[in-house]
Short mmCIF file of C-alpha atoms in Angstrom, two decimals:
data_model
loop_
_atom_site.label_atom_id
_atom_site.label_comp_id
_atom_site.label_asym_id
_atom_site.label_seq_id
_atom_site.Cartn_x
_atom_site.Cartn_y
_atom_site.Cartn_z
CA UNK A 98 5.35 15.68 6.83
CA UNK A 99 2.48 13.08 7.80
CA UNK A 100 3.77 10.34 9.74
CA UNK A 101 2.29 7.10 10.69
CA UNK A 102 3.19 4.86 13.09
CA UNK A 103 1.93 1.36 14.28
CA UNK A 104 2.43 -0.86 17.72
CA UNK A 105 2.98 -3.32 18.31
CA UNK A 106 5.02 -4.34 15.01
CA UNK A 107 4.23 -8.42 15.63
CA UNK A 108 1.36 -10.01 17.57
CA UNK A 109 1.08 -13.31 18.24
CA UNK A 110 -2.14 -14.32 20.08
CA UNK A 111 -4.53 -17.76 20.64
CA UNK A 112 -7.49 -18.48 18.56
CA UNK A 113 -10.63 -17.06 19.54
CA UNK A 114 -9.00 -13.75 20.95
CA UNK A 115 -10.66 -10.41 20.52
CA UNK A 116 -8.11 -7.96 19.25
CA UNK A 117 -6.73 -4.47 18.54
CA UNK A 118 -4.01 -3.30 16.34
CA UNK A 119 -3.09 0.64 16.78
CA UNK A 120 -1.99 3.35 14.28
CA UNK A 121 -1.11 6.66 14.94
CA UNK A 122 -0.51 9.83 12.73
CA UNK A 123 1.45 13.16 13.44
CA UNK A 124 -0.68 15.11 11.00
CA UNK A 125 -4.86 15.48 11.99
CA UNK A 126 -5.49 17.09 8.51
CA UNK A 127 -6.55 13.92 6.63
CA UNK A 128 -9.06 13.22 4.14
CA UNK A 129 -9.41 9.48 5.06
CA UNK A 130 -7.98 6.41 6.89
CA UNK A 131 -7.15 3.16 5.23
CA UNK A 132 -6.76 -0.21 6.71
CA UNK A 133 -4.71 -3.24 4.78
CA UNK A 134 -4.08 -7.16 5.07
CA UNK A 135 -1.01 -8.14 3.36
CA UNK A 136 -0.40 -12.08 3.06
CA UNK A 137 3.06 -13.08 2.87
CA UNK A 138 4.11 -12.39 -1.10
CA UNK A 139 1.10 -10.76 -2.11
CA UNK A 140 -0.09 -7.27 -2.60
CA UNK A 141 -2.37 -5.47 0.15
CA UNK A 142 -5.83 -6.14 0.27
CA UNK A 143 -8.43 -3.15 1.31
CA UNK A 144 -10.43 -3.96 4.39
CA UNK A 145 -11.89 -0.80 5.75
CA UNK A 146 -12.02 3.13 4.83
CA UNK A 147 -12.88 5.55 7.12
CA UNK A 148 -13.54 9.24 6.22
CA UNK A 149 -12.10 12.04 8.09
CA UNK A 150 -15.67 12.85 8.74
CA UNK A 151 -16.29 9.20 10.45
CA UNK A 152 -15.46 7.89 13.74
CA UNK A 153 -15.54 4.15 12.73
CA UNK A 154 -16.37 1.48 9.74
CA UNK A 155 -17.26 -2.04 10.85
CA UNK A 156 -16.82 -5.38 7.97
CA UNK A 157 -18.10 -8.62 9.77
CA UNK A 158 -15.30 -9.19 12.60
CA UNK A 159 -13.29 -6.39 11.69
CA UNK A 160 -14.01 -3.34 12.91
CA UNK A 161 -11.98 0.06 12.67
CA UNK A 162 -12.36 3.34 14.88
CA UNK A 163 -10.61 7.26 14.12
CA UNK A 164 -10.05 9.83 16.49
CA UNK A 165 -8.64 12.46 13.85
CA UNK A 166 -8.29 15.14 16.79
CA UNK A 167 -5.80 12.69 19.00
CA UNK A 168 -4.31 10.79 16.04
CA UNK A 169 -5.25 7.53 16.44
CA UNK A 170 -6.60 4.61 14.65
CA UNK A 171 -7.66 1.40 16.02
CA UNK A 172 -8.39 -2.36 14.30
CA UNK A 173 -10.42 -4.45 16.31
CA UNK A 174 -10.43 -8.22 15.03
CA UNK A 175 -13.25 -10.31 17.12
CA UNK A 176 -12.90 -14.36 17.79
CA UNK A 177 -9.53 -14.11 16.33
CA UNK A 178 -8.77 -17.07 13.25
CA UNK A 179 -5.79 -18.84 12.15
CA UNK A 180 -6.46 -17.28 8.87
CA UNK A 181 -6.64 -13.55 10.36
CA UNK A 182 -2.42 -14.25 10.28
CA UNK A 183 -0.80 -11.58 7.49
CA UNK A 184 0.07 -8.11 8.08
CA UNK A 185 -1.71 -5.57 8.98
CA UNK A 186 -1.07 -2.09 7.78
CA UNK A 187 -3.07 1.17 8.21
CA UNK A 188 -2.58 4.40 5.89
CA UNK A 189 -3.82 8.13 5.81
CA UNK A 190 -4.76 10.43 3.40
CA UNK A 191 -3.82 14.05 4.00
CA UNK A 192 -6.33 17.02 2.85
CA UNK A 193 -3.15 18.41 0.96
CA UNK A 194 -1.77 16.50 -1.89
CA UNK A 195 -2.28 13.09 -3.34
CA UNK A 196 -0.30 10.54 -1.53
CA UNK A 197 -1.38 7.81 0.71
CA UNK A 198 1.48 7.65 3.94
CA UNK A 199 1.95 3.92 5.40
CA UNK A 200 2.54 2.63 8.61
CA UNK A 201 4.93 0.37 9.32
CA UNK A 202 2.61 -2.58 9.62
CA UNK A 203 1.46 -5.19 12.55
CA UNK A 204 2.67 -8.81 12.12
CA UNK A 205 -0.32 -10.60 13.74
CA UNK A 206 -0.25 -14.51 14.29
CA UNK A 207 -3.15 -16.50 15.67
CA UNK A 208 -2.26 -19.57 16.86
CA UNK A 209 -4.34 -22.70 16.74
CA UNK B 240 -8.13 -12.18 -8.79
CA UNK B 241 -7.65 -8.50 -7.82
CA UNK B 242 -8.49 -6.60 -10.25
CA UNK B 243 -5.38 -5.16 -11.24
CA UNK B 244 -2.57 -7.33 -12.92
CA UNK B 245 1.54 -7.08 -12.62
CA UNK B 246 3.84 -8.54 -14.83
CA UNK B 247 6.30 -10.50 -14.78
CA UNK B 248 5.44 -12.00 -10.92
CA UNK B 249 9.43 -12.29 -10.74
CA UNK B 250 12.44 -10.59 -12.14
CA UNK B 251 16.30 -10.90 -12.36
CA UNK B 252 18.11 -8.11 -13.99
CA UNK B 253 21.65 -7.65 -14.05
CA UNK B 254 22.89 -3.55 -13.30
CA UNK B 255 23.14 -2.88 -16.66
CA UNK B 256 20.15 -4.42 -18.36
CA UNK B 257 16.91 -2.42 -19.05
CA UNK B 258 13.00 -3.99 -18.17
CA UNK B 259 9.71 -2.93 -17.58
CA UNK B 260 6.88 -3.49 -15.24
CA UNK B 261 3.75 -3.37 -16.36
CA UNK B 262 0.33 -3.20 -14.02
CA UNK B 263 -3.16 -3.24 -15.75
CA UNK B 264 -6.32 -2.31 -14.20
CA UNK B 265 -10.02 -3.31 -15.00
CA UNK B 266 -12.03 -1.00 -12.20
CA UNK B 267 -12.59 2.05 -14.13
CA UNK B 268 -10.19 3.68 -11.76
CA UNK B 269 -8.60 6.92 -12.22
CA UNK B 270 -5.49 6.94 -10.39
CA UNK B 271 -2.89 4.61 -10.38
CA UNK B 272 0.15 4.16 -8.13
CA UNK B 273 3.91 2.60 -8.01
CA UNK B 274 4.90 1.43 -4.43
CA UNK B 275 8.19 -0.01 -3.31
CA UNK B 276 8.62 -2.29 -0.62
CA UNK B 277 11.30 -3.17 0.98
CA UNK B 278 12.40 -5.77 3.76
CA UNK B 279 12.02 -3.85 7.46
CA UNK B 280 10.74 -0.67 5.83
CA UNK B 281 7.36 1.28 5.34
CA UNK B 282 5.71 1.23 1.73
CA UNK B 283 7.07 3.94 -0.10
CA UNK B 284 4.92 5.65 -2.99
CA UNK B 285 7.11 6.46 -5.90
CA UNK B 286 4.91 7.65 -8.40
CA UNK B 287 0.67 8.59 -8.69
CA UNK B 288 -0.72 9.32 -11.59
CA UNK B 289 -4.17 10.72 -10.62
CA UNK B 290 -6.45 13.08 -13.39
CA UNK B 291 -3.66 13.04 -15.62
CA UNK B 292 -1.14 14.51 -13.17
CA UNK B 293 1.58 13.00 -12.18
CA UNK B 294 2.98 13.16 -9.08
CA UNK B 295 6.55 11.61 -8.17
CA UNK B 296 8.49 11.42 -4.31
CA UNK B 297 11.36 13.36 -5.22
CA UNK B 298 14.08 10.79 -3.29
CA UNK B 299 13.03 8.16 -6.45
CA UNK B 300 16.44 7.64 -8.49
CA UNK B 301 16.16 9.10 -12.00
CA UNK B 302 16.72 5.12 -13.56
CA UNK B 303 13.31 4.74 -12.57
CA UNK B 304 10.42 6.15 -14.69
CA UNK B 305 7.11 5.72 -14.82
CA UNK B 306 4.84 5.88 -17.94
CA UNK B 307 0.90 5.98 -17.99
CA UNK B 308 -0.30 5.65 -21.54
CA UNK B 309 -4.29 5.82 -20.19
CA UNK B 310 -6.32 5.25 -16.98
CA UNK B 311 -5.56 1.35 -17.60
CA UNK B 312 -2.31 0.94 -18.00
CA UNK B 313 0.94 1.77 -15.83
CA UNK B 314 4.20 0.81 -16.64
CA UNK B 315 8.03 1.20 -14.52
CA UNK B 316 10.84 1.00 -16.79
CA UNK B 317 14.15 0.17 -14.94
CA UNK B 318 17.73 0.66 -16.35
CA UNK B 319 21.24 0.61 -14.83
CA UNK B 320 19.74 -0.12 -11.19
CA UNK B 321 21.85 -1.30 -8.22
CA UNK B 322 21.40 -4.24 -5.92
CA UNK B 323 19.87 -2.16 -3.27
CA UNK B 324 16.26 -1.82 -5.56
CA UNK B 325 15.98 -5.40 -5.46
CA UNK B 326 12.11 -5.56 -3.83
CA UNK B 327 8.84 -6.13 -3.96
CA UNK B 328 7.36 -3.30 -6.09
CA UNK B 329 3.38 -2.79 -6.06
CA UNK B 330 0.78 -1.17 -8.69
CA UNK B 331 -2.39 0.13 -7.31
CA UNK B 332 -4.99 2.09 -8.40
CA UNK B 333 -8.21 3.91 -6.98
CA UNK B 334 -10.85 6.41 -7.83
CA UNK B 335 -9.46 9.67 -6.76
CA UNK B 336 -8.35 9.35 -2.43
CA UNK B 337 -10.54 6.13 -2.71
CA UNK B 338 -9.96 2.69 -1.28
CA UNK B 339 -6.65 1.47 -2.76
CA UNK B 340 -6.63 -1.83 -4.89
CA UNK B 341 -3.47 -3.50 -5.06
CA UNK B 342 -1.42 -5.78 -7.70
CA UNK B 343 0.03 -8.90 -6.27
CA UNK B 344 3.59 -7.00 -7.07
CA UNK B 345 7.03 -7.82 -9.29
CA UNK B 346 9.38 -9.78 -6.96
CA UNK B 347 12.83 -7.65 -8.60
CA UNK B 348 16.34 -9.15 -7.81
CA UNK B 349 18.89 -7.00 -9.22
CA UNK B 350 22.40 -9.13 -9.45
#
């Protein structure tokens, strides 16, 4: 069973910082790698995709690595903003079977 | 606006009462997805509906059941649920293992 995992579980950092969020996943046989905002109350919000067959995907600031063989995931957020506060959660796709597995989520503040 | 719709934005059901949740999408997506979230906990996919399969997580209580009438619509419909479903429950859809798109969820309070 696919398991993902993200540290730290809250951030709080200055504005202006250069960041990186982590996920990790027990199970290498993916099909892709999702990365999520999710503002207090709302739903998530896609940011990046990265196919099993990519090593990263970059969206103006944010930019997203995979290393399928050692399980890991990075988010890199450059010159942090107070409105880059929300949670942050990253998901996988396994090759088997049709179901997205989430991570737990990183609480990220960026202080003014 | 997200492209996919949930109503209501807020619910309060008592244990016995019966409701549904409905989530529309516009994207010409054709999968779409029930999530429950919960205070402290992981999303947890309940049901996918994806090329006219469905696919449940087998710990979902039967007084939850999920109905897809076409690629468009999704509905939950709730009866005799307990306090502890009260949450935040989420309707997404995608093409198939694309980039999930995500309602802005039913708030659900059950008294």
């Amino acid at each position: 069973k696919q398991e993902v995992t993200q540290i730290p579980a809250a951030l709080s950092v200055p504005e202006g910082e250069n960041l990186v969020l982590n996920c990790s996943f027990t199970d290498s046989a993916i099909y892709n790698l999702q990365w999520f905002r999710q503002d207090p109350g709302k739903g998530l919000t896609s940011l990046l995709l990265i196919q099993s067959s990519q090593r990263e995907q970059t969206s103006g600031r944010l930019n997203a690595s995979l290393d399928k063989s050692s399980g890991r995931s990075t988010l890199y957020i450059a010159a942090s903003q107070p409105g880059d506060s929300a949670t942050y959660l990253c998901a996988v796709y396994n090759n088997a079977g049709n179901m997205l597995t989430f991570g737990g989520g990183t609480r990220l503040m960026v202080k003014p | 606006e997200t492209g996919v719709t949930q109503t209501p934005r807020h619910l309060v059901m008592g244990m016995t009462n019966k409701k549904s949740l409905k989530c529309e999408q516009h994207l010409g997506h054709n999968a779409m997805y029930w999530y429950k979230q919960s205070a402290k906990k992981p999303l947890e996919l309940m049901f996918v509906y994806s090329l006219e399969e469905r696919v449940e997580n087998n710990s979902v209580p039967s007084r939850f059941s999920p109905e897809c009438p076409n690629s468009s619509h999704l509905f939950l419909h709730l009866h005799t649920l307990q306090p502890e479903d009260s949450a935040l429950y989420l309707c997404a859809s995608s093409r198939y293992r694309g980039a999930l798109h995500f309602g802005n969820g039913t708030r659900l309070t059950v008294t």
